[in-house]
PDB file of C-alpha atoms in Angstrom:
ATOM      1  CA  MET A   1     -42.449  -4.611   9.912  1.00  0.00           C
ATOM      2  CA  ARG A   2     -38.943  -4.514   8.452  1.00  0.00           C
ATOM      3  CA  TRP A   3     -36.313  -7.256   8.388  1.00  0.00           C
ATOM      4  CA  LEU A   4     -32.523  -6.900   8.159  1.00  0.00           C
ATOM      5  CA  ASP A   5     -30.795 -10.114   7.111  1.00  0.00           C
ATOM      6  CA  PRO A   6     -27.043 -10.676   6.703  1.00  0.00           C
ATOM      7  CA  GLY A   7     -27.672 -13.060   3.798  1.00  0.00           C
ATOM      8  CA  ALA A   8     -26.701 -16.628   3.052  1.00  0.00           C
ATOM      9  CA  PHE A   9     -23.351 -16.523   4.810  1.00  0.00           C
ATOM     10  CA  GLY A  10     -24.792 -15.638   8.199  1.00  0.00           C
ATOM     11  CA  THR A  11     -22.065 -13.259   9.406  1.00  0.00           C
ATOM     12  CA  LEU A  12     -22.346 -14.419  12.986  1.00  0.00           C
ATOM     13  CA  GLY A  13     -22.881 -11.708  15.595  1.00  0.00           C
ATOM     14  CA  VAL A  14     -24.079  -8.803  13.423  1.00  0.00           C
ATOM     15  CA  GLY A  15     -27.407  -8.467  15.271  1.00  0.00           C
ATOM     16  CA  GLY A  16     -26.250  -5.812  17.724  1.00  0.00           C
ATOM     17  CA  GLY A  17     -24.853  -3.566  15.013  1.00  0.00           C
ATOM     18  CA  PHE A  18     -27.916  -4.121  12.804  1.00  0.00           C
ATOM     19  CA  ALA A  19     -30.233  -3.185  15.692  1.00  0.00           C
ATOM     20  CA  LEU A  20     -28.190  -0.100  16.550  1.00  0.00           C
ATOM     21  CA  GLY A  21     -28.324   1.086  12.949  1.00  0.00           C
ATOM     22  CA  ALA A  22     -32.046   0.369  12.653  1.00  0.00           C
ATOM     23  CA  LYS A  23     -32.829   2.273  15.863  1.00  0.00           C
ATOM     24  CA  LEU A  24     -30.717   5.273  14.857  1.00  0.00           C
ATOM     25  CA  VAL A  25     -32.362   5.460  11.431  1.00  0.00           C
ATOM     26  CA  ARG A  26     -35.876   4.906  12.785  1.00  0.00           C
ATOM     27  CA  PRO A  27     -35.810   6.133  16.412  1.00  0.00           C
ATOM     28  CA  ASP A  28     -39.576   5.789  16.857  1.00  0.00           C
ATOM     29  CA  ALA A  29     -39.641   2.158  15.653  1.00  0.00           C
ATOM     30  CA  GLU A  30     -39.765  -0.774  18.029  1.00  0.00           C
ATOM     31  CA  VAL A  31     -36.569  -2.684  17.151  1.00  0.00           C
ATOM     32  CA  TRP A  32     -36.221  -6.383  17.960  1.00  0.00           C
ATOM     33  CA  ILE A  33     -33.078  -8.539  17.654  1.00  0.00           C
ATOM     34  CA  MET A  34     -33.399 -12.309  17.376  1.00  0.00           C
ATOM     35  CA  TYR A  35     -30.251 -14.084  18.589  1.00  0.00           C
ATOM     36  CA  GLY A  36     -28.999 -17.570  19.174  1.00  0.00           C
ATOM     37  CA  ASP A  37     -26.874 -17.898  22.300  1.00  0.00           C
ATOM     38  CA  GLY A  38     -23.714 -18.478  20.270  1.00  0.00           C
ATOM     39  CA  SER A  39     -24.137 -15.375  18.123  1.00  0.00           C
ATOM     40  CA  LEU A  40     -25.098 -13.223  21.115  1.00  0.00           C
ATOM     41  CA  GLY A  41     -21.675 -13.929  22.591  1.00  0.00           C
ATOM     42  CA  TYR A  42     -20.142 -11.986  19.709  1.00  0.00           C
ATOM     43  CA  SER A  43     -22.081  -8.761  20.281  1.00  0.00           C
ATOM     44  CA  VAL A  44     -23.639  -8.745  23.757  1.00  0.00           C
ATOM     45  CA  ALA A  45     -21.282  -5.862  24.599  1.00  0.00           C
ATOM     46  CA  GLU A  46     -23.477  -3.707  22.351  1.00  0.00           C
ATOM     47  CA  PHE A  47     -25.790  -3.468  25.365  1.00  0.00           C
ATOM     48  CA  ASP A  48     -23.254  -1.011  26.709  1.00  0.00           C
ATOM     49  CA  THR A  49     -23.642   0.991  23.473  1.00  0.00           C
ATOM     50  CA  PHE A  50     -27.459   0.782  23.596  1.00  0.00           C
ATOM     51  CA  THR A  51     -27.410   2.074  27.180  1.00  0.00           C
ATOM     52  CA  ARG A  52     -24.833   4.841  26.721  1.00  0.00           C
ATOM     53  CA  HIS A  53     -26.480   6.193  23.592  1.00  0.00           C
ATOM     54  CA  LYS A  54     -30.048   5.713  24.803  1.00  0.00           C
ATOM     55  CA  CYS A  55     -30.995   3.303  22.021  1.00  0.00           C
ATOM     56  CA  PRO A  56     -33.733   1.130  23.487  1.00  0.00           C
ATOM     57  CA  VAL A  57     -34.051  -2.155  21.590  1.00  0.00           C
ATOM     58  CA  ILE A  58     -35.430  -5.568  22.523  1.00  0.00           C
ATOM     59  CA  ALA A  59     -33.194  -8.626  22.143  1.00  0.00           C
ATOM     60  CA  VAL A  60     -34.659 -12.126  22.329  1.00  0.00           C
ATOM     61  CA  VAL A  61     -32.135 -14.932  22.811  1.00  0.00           C
ATOM     62  CA  GLY A  62     -32.934 -18.549  21.999  1.00  0.00           C
ATOM     63  CA  ASN A  63     -30.519 -20.070  24.516  1.00  0.00           C
ATOM     64  CA  ASP A  64     -30.111 -23.820  23.923  1.00  0.00           C
ATOM     65  CA  ALA A  65     -26.575 -23.948  25.377  1.00  0.00           C
ATOM     66  CA  CYS A  66     -25.078 -25.235  22.150  1.00  0.00           C
ATOM     67  CA  TRP A  67     -23.480 -24.231  18.852  1.00  0.00           C
ATOM     68  CA  THR A  68     -26.406 -26.072  17.275  1.00  0.00           C
ATOM     69  CA  GLN A  69     -25.761 -25.021  13.688  1.00  0.00           C
ATOM     70  CA  ILE A  70     -22.202 -26.384  13.970  1.00  0.00           C
ATOM     71  CA  VAL A  71     -22.968 -29.593  15.844  1.00  0.00           C
ATOM     72  CA  ARG A  72     -25.700 -30.469  13.327  1.00  0.00           C
ATOM     73  CA  GLU A  73     -22.955 -31.208  10.762  1.00  0.00           C
ATOM     74  CA  GLN A  74     -19.983 -31.894  13.030  1.00  0.00           C
ATOM     75  CA  GLU A  75     -21.435 -34.816  14.976  1.00  0.00           C
ATOM     76  CA  PRO A  76     -22.511 -36.916  11.950  1.00  0.00           C
ATOM     77  CA  MET A  77     -19.262 -36.170  10.090  1.00  0.00           C
ATOM     78  CA  LEU A  78     -16.762 -36.490  12.946  1.00  0.00           C
ATOM     79  CA  GLY A  79     -18.684 -38.464  15.564  1.00  0.00           C
ATOM     80  CA  SER A  80     -18.038 -35.820  18.212  1.00  0.00           C
ATOM     81  CA  ARG A  81     -19.746 -32.803  19.780  1.00  0.00           C
ATOM     82  CA  VAL A  82     -16.453 -31.440  21.122  1.00  0.00           C
ATOM     83  CA  GLY A  83     -16.443 -27.640  21.330  1.00  0.00           C
ATOM     84  CA  CYS A  84     -20.177 -27.359  20.596  1.00  0.00           C
ATOM     85  CA  ASP A  85     -21.869 -27.867  23.936  1.00  0.00           C
ATOM     86  CA  LEU A  86     -22.084 -24.699  25.997  1.00  0.00           C
ATOM     87  CA  ALA A  87     -23.497 -23.886  29.428  1.00  0.00           C
ATOM     88  CA  PHE A  88     -26.713 -21.946  29.890  1.00  0.00           C
ATOM     89  CA  CYS A  89     -25.455 -18.406  30.394  1.00  0.00           C
ATOM     90  CA  ASP A  90     -27.326 -15.768  32.388  1.00  0.00           C
ATOM     91  CA  TYR A  91     -27.365 -13.313  29.486  1.00  0.00           C
ATOM     92  CA  ASP A  92     -30.143 -11.394  31.257  1.00  0.00           C
ATOM     93  CA  THR A  93     -27.648 -10.674  34.047  1.00  0.00           C
ATOM     94  CA  VAL A  94     -25.016  -9.642  31.490  1.00  0.00           C
ATOM     95  CA  ALA A  95     -27.443  -7.123  29.935  1.00  0.00           C
ATOM     96  CA  ARG A  96     -28.120  -5.658  33.402  1.00  0.00           C
ATOM     97  CA  GLY A  97     -24.367  -5.364  33.952  1.00  0.00           C
ATOM     98  CA  TYR A  98     -24.174  -3.159  30.860  1.00  0.00           C
ATOM     99  CA  GLY A  99     -26.982  -0.949  32.160  1.00  0.00           C
ATOM    100  CA  GLY A 100     -29.827  -2.578  30.234  1.00  0.00           C
ATOM    101  CA  TYR A 101     -32.681  -4.627  31.557  1.00  0.00           C
ATOM    102  CA  GLY A 102     -32.730  -8.438  31.595  1.00  0.00           C
ATOM    103  CA  LEU A 103     -35.667 -10.832  31.702  1.00  0.00           C
ATOM    104  CA  LYS A 104     -35.583 -14.629  31.686  1.00  0.00           C
ATOM    105  CA  LEU A 105     -37.962 -17.266  30.362  1.00  0.00           C
ATOM    106  CA  CYS A 106     -37.114 -20.728  31.701  1.00  0.00           C
ATOM    107  CA  GLY A 107     -39.888 -22.825  30.189  1.00  0.00           C
ATOM    108  CA  GLU A 108     -41.440 -23.474  33.574  1.00  0.00           C
ATOM    109  CA  GLU A 109     -45.062 -24.500  33.764  1.00  0.00           C
ATOM    110  CA  GLY A 110     -47.343 -21.492  34.183  1.00  0.00           C
ATOM    111  CA  GLU A 111     -44.724 -19.070  32.891  1.00  0.00           C
ATOM    112  CA  ASP A 112     -46.410 -16.280  30.938  1.00  0.00           C
ATOM    113  CA  VAL A 113     -44.386 -15.726  27.769  1.00  0.00           C
ATOM    114  CA  LEU A 114     -46.720 -13.060  26.415  1.00  0.00           C
ATOM    115  CA  LYS A 115     -46.627 -11.115  29.684  1.00  0.00           C
ATOM    116  CA  THR A 116     -42.807 -11.233  29.697  1.00  0.00           C
ATOM    117  CA  LEU A 117     -42.601  -9.950  26.112  1.00  0.00           C
ATOM    118  CA  GLN A 118     -45.119  -7.214  26.900  1.00  0.00           C
ATOM    119  CA  SER A 119     -42.968  -6.215  29.892  1.00  0.00           C
ATOM    120  CA  ALA A 120     -40.001  -5.991  27.518  1.00  0.00           C
ATOM    121  CA  GLN A 121     -42.009  -3.717  25.221  1.00  0.00           C
ATOM    122  CA  LYS A 122     -43.041  -1.495  28.122  1.00  0.00           C
ATOM    123  CA  LEU A 123     -39.455  -1.153  29.398  1.00  0.00           C
ATOM    124  CA  CYS A 124     -38.241  -0.403  25.880  1.00  0.00           C
ATOM    125  CA  LYS A 125     -40.868   2.323  25.451  1.00  0.00           C
ATOM    126  CA  GLU A 126     -39.569   3.814  28.714  1.00  0.00           C
ATOM    127  CA  GLY A 127     -36.104   4.045  27.130  1.00  0.00           C
ATOM    128  CA  GLN A 128     -34.411   0.855  28.377  1.00  0.00           C
ATOM    129  CA  PRO A 129     -32.644  -1.674  26.141  1.00  0.00           C
ATOM    130  CA  VAL A 130     -34.021  -5.095  27.113  1.00  0.00           C
ATOM    131  CA  LEU A 131     -32.725  -8.639  26.702  1.00  0.00           C
ATOM    132  CA  VAL A 132     -35.069 -11.617  27.090  1.00  0.00           C
ATOM    133  CA  ASN A 133     -33.050 -14.765  27.779  1.00  0.00           C
ATOM    134  CA  CYS A 134     -35.202 -17.713  26.627  1.00  0.00           C
ATOM    135  CA  LEU A 135     -33.829 -21.024  27.863  1.00  0.00           C
ATOM    136  CA  ILE A 136     -34.933 -23.511  25.225  1.00  0.00           C
ATOM    137  CA  GLY A 137     -34.479 -27.216  24.590  1.00  0.00           C
ATOM    138  CA  ARG A 138     -32.559 -28.707  21.719  1.00  0.00           C
ATOM    139  CA  THR A 139     -34.379 -29.940  18.634  1.00  0.00           C
ATOM    140  CA  ASN A 140     -33.444 -31.551  15.355  1.00  0.00           C
ATOM    141  CA  PHE A 141     -35.794 -29.349  13.309  1.00  0.00           C
ATOM    142  CA  ARG A 142     -33.014 -28.386  10.889  1.00  0.00           C
ATOM    143  CA  ASP A 143     -31.563 -31.855  10.337  1.00  0.00           C
ATOM    144  CA  GLY A 144     -30.726 -32.279   6.703  1.00  0.00           C
ATOM    145  CA  SER A 145     -30.311 -28.564   6.007  1.00  0.00           C
ATOM    146  CA  ILE A 146     -26.959 -27.294   4.822  1.00  0.00           C
ATOM    147  CA  SER A 147     -25.039 -24.400   6.360  1.00  0.00           C
ATOM    148  CA  VAL A 148     -23.179 -22.244   3.850  1.00  0.00           C
TER     149      VAL A 148
END
């Protein structure tokens, strides 16, 4: 396993470019991208690139419909969530629109997460870029941490 990390400053939205580079350098590797829904908005168009250039990667999106990293500091400091709450976007549909494959995990009872991820792996091995849109709830697990 290898890990590409943009470092302490985050550089929001670099995941698509990182995955493209990783797949081109190691074409036989299974490449995964881990996104938040906010950062995916900056590079979801790379699914067009993945499709056109036959670069099958797997993207997993933690979609909590919020700029959570921002609101974690904004709300206590300013008393407002303005500009931070988003809508749940059908990113799986967006990926299909760019010629990739989209899967969705909604957190419904009986939903088989492992089976969905294995389906993503199978599709990727067949040459398809895949996006798994995971609708998740909001948590306060990072309360007290500082964003740089």
